[in-house]
């Protein structure tokens, strides 16, 4: 997962003249950044043994749910 996350950062760095808004414009996202994000999504799904078919919203929601449960169990 760390390598996949680093690949996202590296892909961003490959476009130094673009803002984050430009990089993440759904109609103009550079193909290397899109591929890096897809690989990261896959790595996260594998690490947490879930299959959301790369649906980033579902992945993020699941991670926040796990985080909330972890915080709640500490209290």
mmCIF file with all atom_site columns, N, CA, C and O in Angstrom, residues 52-72:
data_model
loop_
_atom_site.group_PDB
_atom_site.id
_atom_site.type_symbol
_atom_site.label_atom_id
_atom_site.label_alt_id
_atom_site.label_comp_id
_atom_site.label_asym_id
_atom_site.label_entity_id
_atom_site.label_seq_id
_atom_site.pdbx_PDB_ins_code
_atom_site.Cartn_x
_atom_site.Cartn_y
_atom_site.Cartn_z
_atom_site.occupancy
_atom_site.B_iso_or_equiv
_atom_site.pdbx_formal_charge
_atom_site.auth_seq_id
_atom_site.auth_comp_id
_atom_site.auth_asym_id
_atom_site.auth_atom_id
_atom_site.pdbx_PDB_model_num
ATOM 1  N N  . UNK A 1 52 ? -14.970 -3.257 -3.336 1.00 0.00 ? 52 UNK A N  1
ATOM 2  C CA . UNK A 1 52 ? -15.920 -2.224 -3.721 1.00 0.00 ? 52 UNK A CA 1
ATOM 3  C C  . UNK A 1 52 ? -15.765 -1.893 -5.200 1.00 0.00 ? 52 UNK A C  1
ATOM 4  O O  . UNK A 1 52 ? -16.203 -0.844 -5.655 1.00 0.00 ? 52 UNK A O  1
ATOM 5  N N  . UNK A 1 53 ? -15.114 -2.781 -5.937 1.00 0.00 ? 53 UNK A N  1
ATOM 6  C CA . UNK A 1 53 ? -14.910 -2.610 -7.375 1.00 0.00 ? 53 UNK A CA 1
ATOM 7  C C  . UNK A 1 53 ? -14.270 -1.259 -7.704 1.00 0.00 ? 53 UNK A C  1
ATOM 8  O O  . UNK A 1 53 ? -14.618 -0.607 -8.680 1.00 0.00 ? 53 UNK A O  1
ATOM 9  N N  . UNK A 1 54 ? -13.343 -0.842 -6.836 1.00 0.00 ? 54 UNK A N  1
ATOM 10 C CA . UNK A 1 54 ? -12.612 0.405  -7.082 1.00 0.00 ? 54 UNK A CA 1
ATOM 11 C C  . UNK A 1 54 ? -13.421 1.660  -6.835 1.00 0.00 ? 54 UNK A C  1
ATOM 12 O O  . UNK A 1 54 ? -12.970 2.752  -7.161 1.00 0.00 ? 54 UNK A O  1
ATOM 13 N N  . UNK A 1 55 ? -14.608 1.531  -6.246 1.00 0.00 ? 55 UNK A N  1
ATOM 14 C CA . UNK A 1 55 ? -15.456 2.699  -5.971 1.00 0.00 ? 55 UNK A CA 1
ATOM 15 C C  . UNK A 1 55 ? -14.841 3.480  -4.813 1.00 0.00 ? 55 UNK A C  1
ATOM 16 O O  . UNK A 1 55 ? -14.956 3.103  -3.649 1.00 0.00 ? 55 UNK A O  1
ATOM 17 N N  . UNK A 1 56 ? -14.186 4.573  -5.154 1.00 0.00 ? 56 UNK A N  1
ATOM 18 C CA . UNK A 1 56 ? -13.428 5.333  -4.165 1.00 0.00 ? 56 UNK A CA 1
ATOM 19 C C  . UNK A 1 56 ? -14.309 5.853  -3.026 1.00 0.00 ? 56 UNK A C  1
ATOM 20 O O  . UNK A 1 56 ? -13.886 5.879  -1.866 1.00 0.00 ? 56 UNK A O  1
ATOM 21 N N  . UNK A 1 57 ? -15.535 6.254  -3.327 1.00 0.00 ? 57 UNK A N  1
ATOM 22 C CA . UNK A 1 57 ? -16.438 6.732  -2.281 1.00 0.00 ? 57 UNK A CA 1
ATOM 23 C C  . UNK A 1 57 ? -16.710 5.644  -1.253 1.00 0.00 ? 57 UNK A C  1
ATOM 24 O O  . UNK A 1 57 ? -16.714 5.893  -0.054 1.00 0.00 ? 57 UNK A O  1
ATOM 25 N N  . UNK A 1 58 ? -16.945 4.428  -1.722 1.00 0.00 ? 58 UNK A N  1
ATOM 26 C CA . UNK A 1 58 ? -17.219 3.320  -0.812 1.00 0.00 ? 58 UNK A CA 1
ATOM 27 C C  . UNK A 1 58 ? -15.978 2.952  -0.005 1.00 0.00 ? 58 UNK A C  1
ATOM 28 O O  . UNK A 1 58 ? -16.071 2.624  1.177  1.00 0.00 ? 58 UNK A O  1
ATOM 29 N N  . UNK A 1 59 ? -14.822 3.015  -0.653 1.00 0.00 ? 59 UNK A N  1
ATOM 30 C CA . UNK A 1 59 ? -13.572 2.699  0.043  1.00 0.00 ? 59 UNK A CA 1
ATOM 31 C C  . UNK A 1 59 ? -13.337 3.702  1.166  1.00 0.00 ? 59 UNK A C  1
ATOM 32 O O  . UNK A 1 59 ? -13.056 3.323  2.309  1.00 0.00 ? 59 UNK A O  1
ATOM 33 N N  . UNK A 1 60 ? -13.461 4.982  0.851  1.00 0.00 ? 60 UNK A N  1
ATOM 34 C CA . UNK A 1 60 ? -13.235 6.029  1.856  1.00 0.00 ? 60 UNK A CA 1
ATOM 35 C C  . UNK A 1 60 ? -14.261 5.912  2.984  1.00 0.00 ? 60 UNK A C  1
ATOM 36 O O  . UNK A 1 60 ? -13.907 6.022  4.165  1.00 0.00 ? 60 UNK A O  1
ATOM 37 N N  . UNK A 1 61 ? -15.519 5.663  2.647  1.00 0.00 ? 61 UNK A N  1
ATOM 38 C CA . UNK A 1 61 ? -16.555 5.509  3.669  1.00 0.00 ? 61 UNK A CA 1
ATOM 39 C C  . UNK A 1 61 ? -16.222 4.342  4.591  1.00 0.00 ? 61 UNK A C  1
ATOM 40 O O  . UNK A 1 61 ? -16.377 4.441  5.816  1.00 0.00 ? 61 UNK A O  1
ATOM 41 N N  . UNK A 1 62 ? -15.752 3.252  4.018  1.00 0.00 ? 62 UNK A N  1
ATOM 42 C CA . UNK A 1 62 ? -15.387 2.083  4.822  1.00 0.00 ? 62 UNK A CA 1
ATOM 43 C C  . UNK A 1 62 ? -14.219 2.408  5.757  1.00 0.00 ? 62 UNK A C  1
ATOM 44 O O  . UNK A 1 62 ? -14.246 2.046  6.944  1.00 0.00 ? 62 UNK A O  1
ATOM 45 N N  . UNK A 1 63 ? -13.217 3.098  5.248  1.00 0.00 ? 63 UNK A N  1
ATOM 46 C CA . UNK A 1 63 ? -12.061 3.450  6.075  1.00 0.00 ? 63 UNK A CA 1
ATOM 47 C C  . UNK A 1 63 ? -12.461 4.381  7.219  1.00 0.00 ? 63 UNK A C  1
ATOM 48 O O  . UNK A 1 63 ? -11.995 4.221  8.353  1.00 0.00 ? 63 UNK A O  1
ATOM 49 N N  . UNK A 1 64 ? -13.331 5.351  6.939  1.00 0.00 ? 64 UNK A N  1
ATOM 50 C CA . UNK A 1 64 ? -13.793 6.245  8.001  1.00 0.00 ? 64 UNK A CA 1
ATOM 51 C C  . UNK A 1 64 ? -14.625 5.486  9.028  1.00 0.00 ? 64 UNK A C  1
ATOM 52 O O  . UNK A 1 64 ? -14.547 5.771  10.225 1.00 0.00 ? 64 UNK A O  1
ATOM 53 N N  . UNK A 1 65 ? -15.404 4.520  8.581  1.00 0.00 ? 65 UNK A N  1
ATOM 54 C CA . UNK A 1 65 ? -16.197 3.702  9.503  1.00 0.00 ? 65 UNK A CA 1
ATOM 55 C C  . UNK A 1 65 ? -15.259 2.933  10.436 1.00 0.00 ? 65 UNK A C  1
ATOM 56 O O  . UNK A 1 65 ? -15.463 2.890  11.652 1.00 0.00 ? 65 UNK A O  1
ATOM 57 N N  . UNK A 1 66 ? -14.212 2.320  9.868  1.00 0.00 ? 66 UNK A N  1
ATOM 58 C CA . UNK A 1 66 ? -13.250 1.591  10.690 1.00 0.00 ? 66 UNK A CA 1
ATOM 59 C C  . UNK A 1 66 ? -12.554 2.515  11.679 1.00 0.00 ? 66 UNK A C  1
ATOM 60 O O  . UNK A 1 66 ? -12.328 2.153  12.837 1.00 0.00 ? 66 UNK A O  1
ATOM 61 N N  . UNK A 1 67 ? -12.215 3.707  11.220 1.00 0.00 ? 67 UNK A N  1
ATOM 62 C CA . UNK A 1 67 ? -11.562 4.680  12.089 1.00 0.00 ? 67 UNK A CA 1
ATOM 63 C C  . UNK A 1 67 ? -12.492 5.074  13.241 1.00 0.00 ? 67 UNK A C  1
ATOM 64 O O  . UNK A 1 67 ? -12.071 5.105  14.399 1.00 0.00 ? 67 UNK A O  1
ATOM 65 N N  . UNK A 1 68 ? -13.746 5.348  12.925 1.00 0.00 ? 68 UNK A N  1
ATOM 66 C CA . UNK A 1 68 ? -14.714 5.726  13.960 1.00 0.00 ? 68 UNK A CA 1
ATOM 67 C C  . UNK A 1 68 ? -14.883 4.607  14.986 1.00 0.00 ? 68 UNK A C  1
ATOM 68 O O  . UNK A 1 68 ? -14.950 4.860  16.189 1.00 0.00 ? 68 UNK A O  1
ATOM 69 N N  . UNK A 1 69 ? -14.924 3.378  14.508 1.00 0.00 ? 69 UNK A N  1
ATOM 70 C CA . UNK A 1 69 ? -15.042 2.230  15.426 1.00 0.00 ? 69 UNK A CA 1
ATOM 71 C C  . UNK A 1 69 ? -13.801 2.118  16.321 1.00 0.00 ? 69 UNK A C  1
ATOM 72 O O  . UNK A 1 69 ? -13.916 1.816  17.506 1.00 0.00 ? 69 UNK A O  1
ATOM 73 N N  . UNK A 1 70 ? -12.640 2.360  15.745 1.00 0.00 ? 70 UNK A N  1
ATOM 74 C CA . UNK A 1 70 ? -11.404 2.275  16.530 1.00 0.00 ? 70 UNK A CA 1
ATOM 75 C C  . UNK A 1 70 ? -11.362 3.362  17.591 1.00 0.00 ? 70 UNK A C  1
ATOM 76 O O  . UNK A 1 70 ? -10.968 3.109  18.739 1.00 0.00 ? 70 UNK A O  1
ATOM 77 N N  . UNK A 1 71 ? -11.772 4.547  17.232 1.00 0.00 ? 71 UNK A N  1
ATOM 78 C CA . UNK A 1 71 ? -11.792 5.661  18.197 1.00 0.00 ? 71 UNK A CA 1
ATOM 79 C C  . UNK A 1 71 ? -12.822 5.397  19.292 1.00 0.00 ? 71 UNK A C  1
ATOM 80 O O  . UNK A 1 71 ? -12.563 5.630  20.471 1.00 0.00 ? 71 UNK A O  1
ATOM 81 N N  . UNK A 1 72 ? -13.979 4.894  18.898 1.00 0.00 ? 72 UNK A N  1
ATOM 82 C CA . UNK A 1 72 ? -15.040 4.614  19.853 1.00 0.00 ? 72 UNK A CA 1
ATOM 83 C C  . UNK A 1 72 ? -14.616 3.564  20.860 1.00 0.00 ? 72 UNK A C  1
ATOM 84 O O  . UNK A 1 72 ? -14.935 3.657  22.050 1.00 0.00 ? 72 UNK A O  1
#
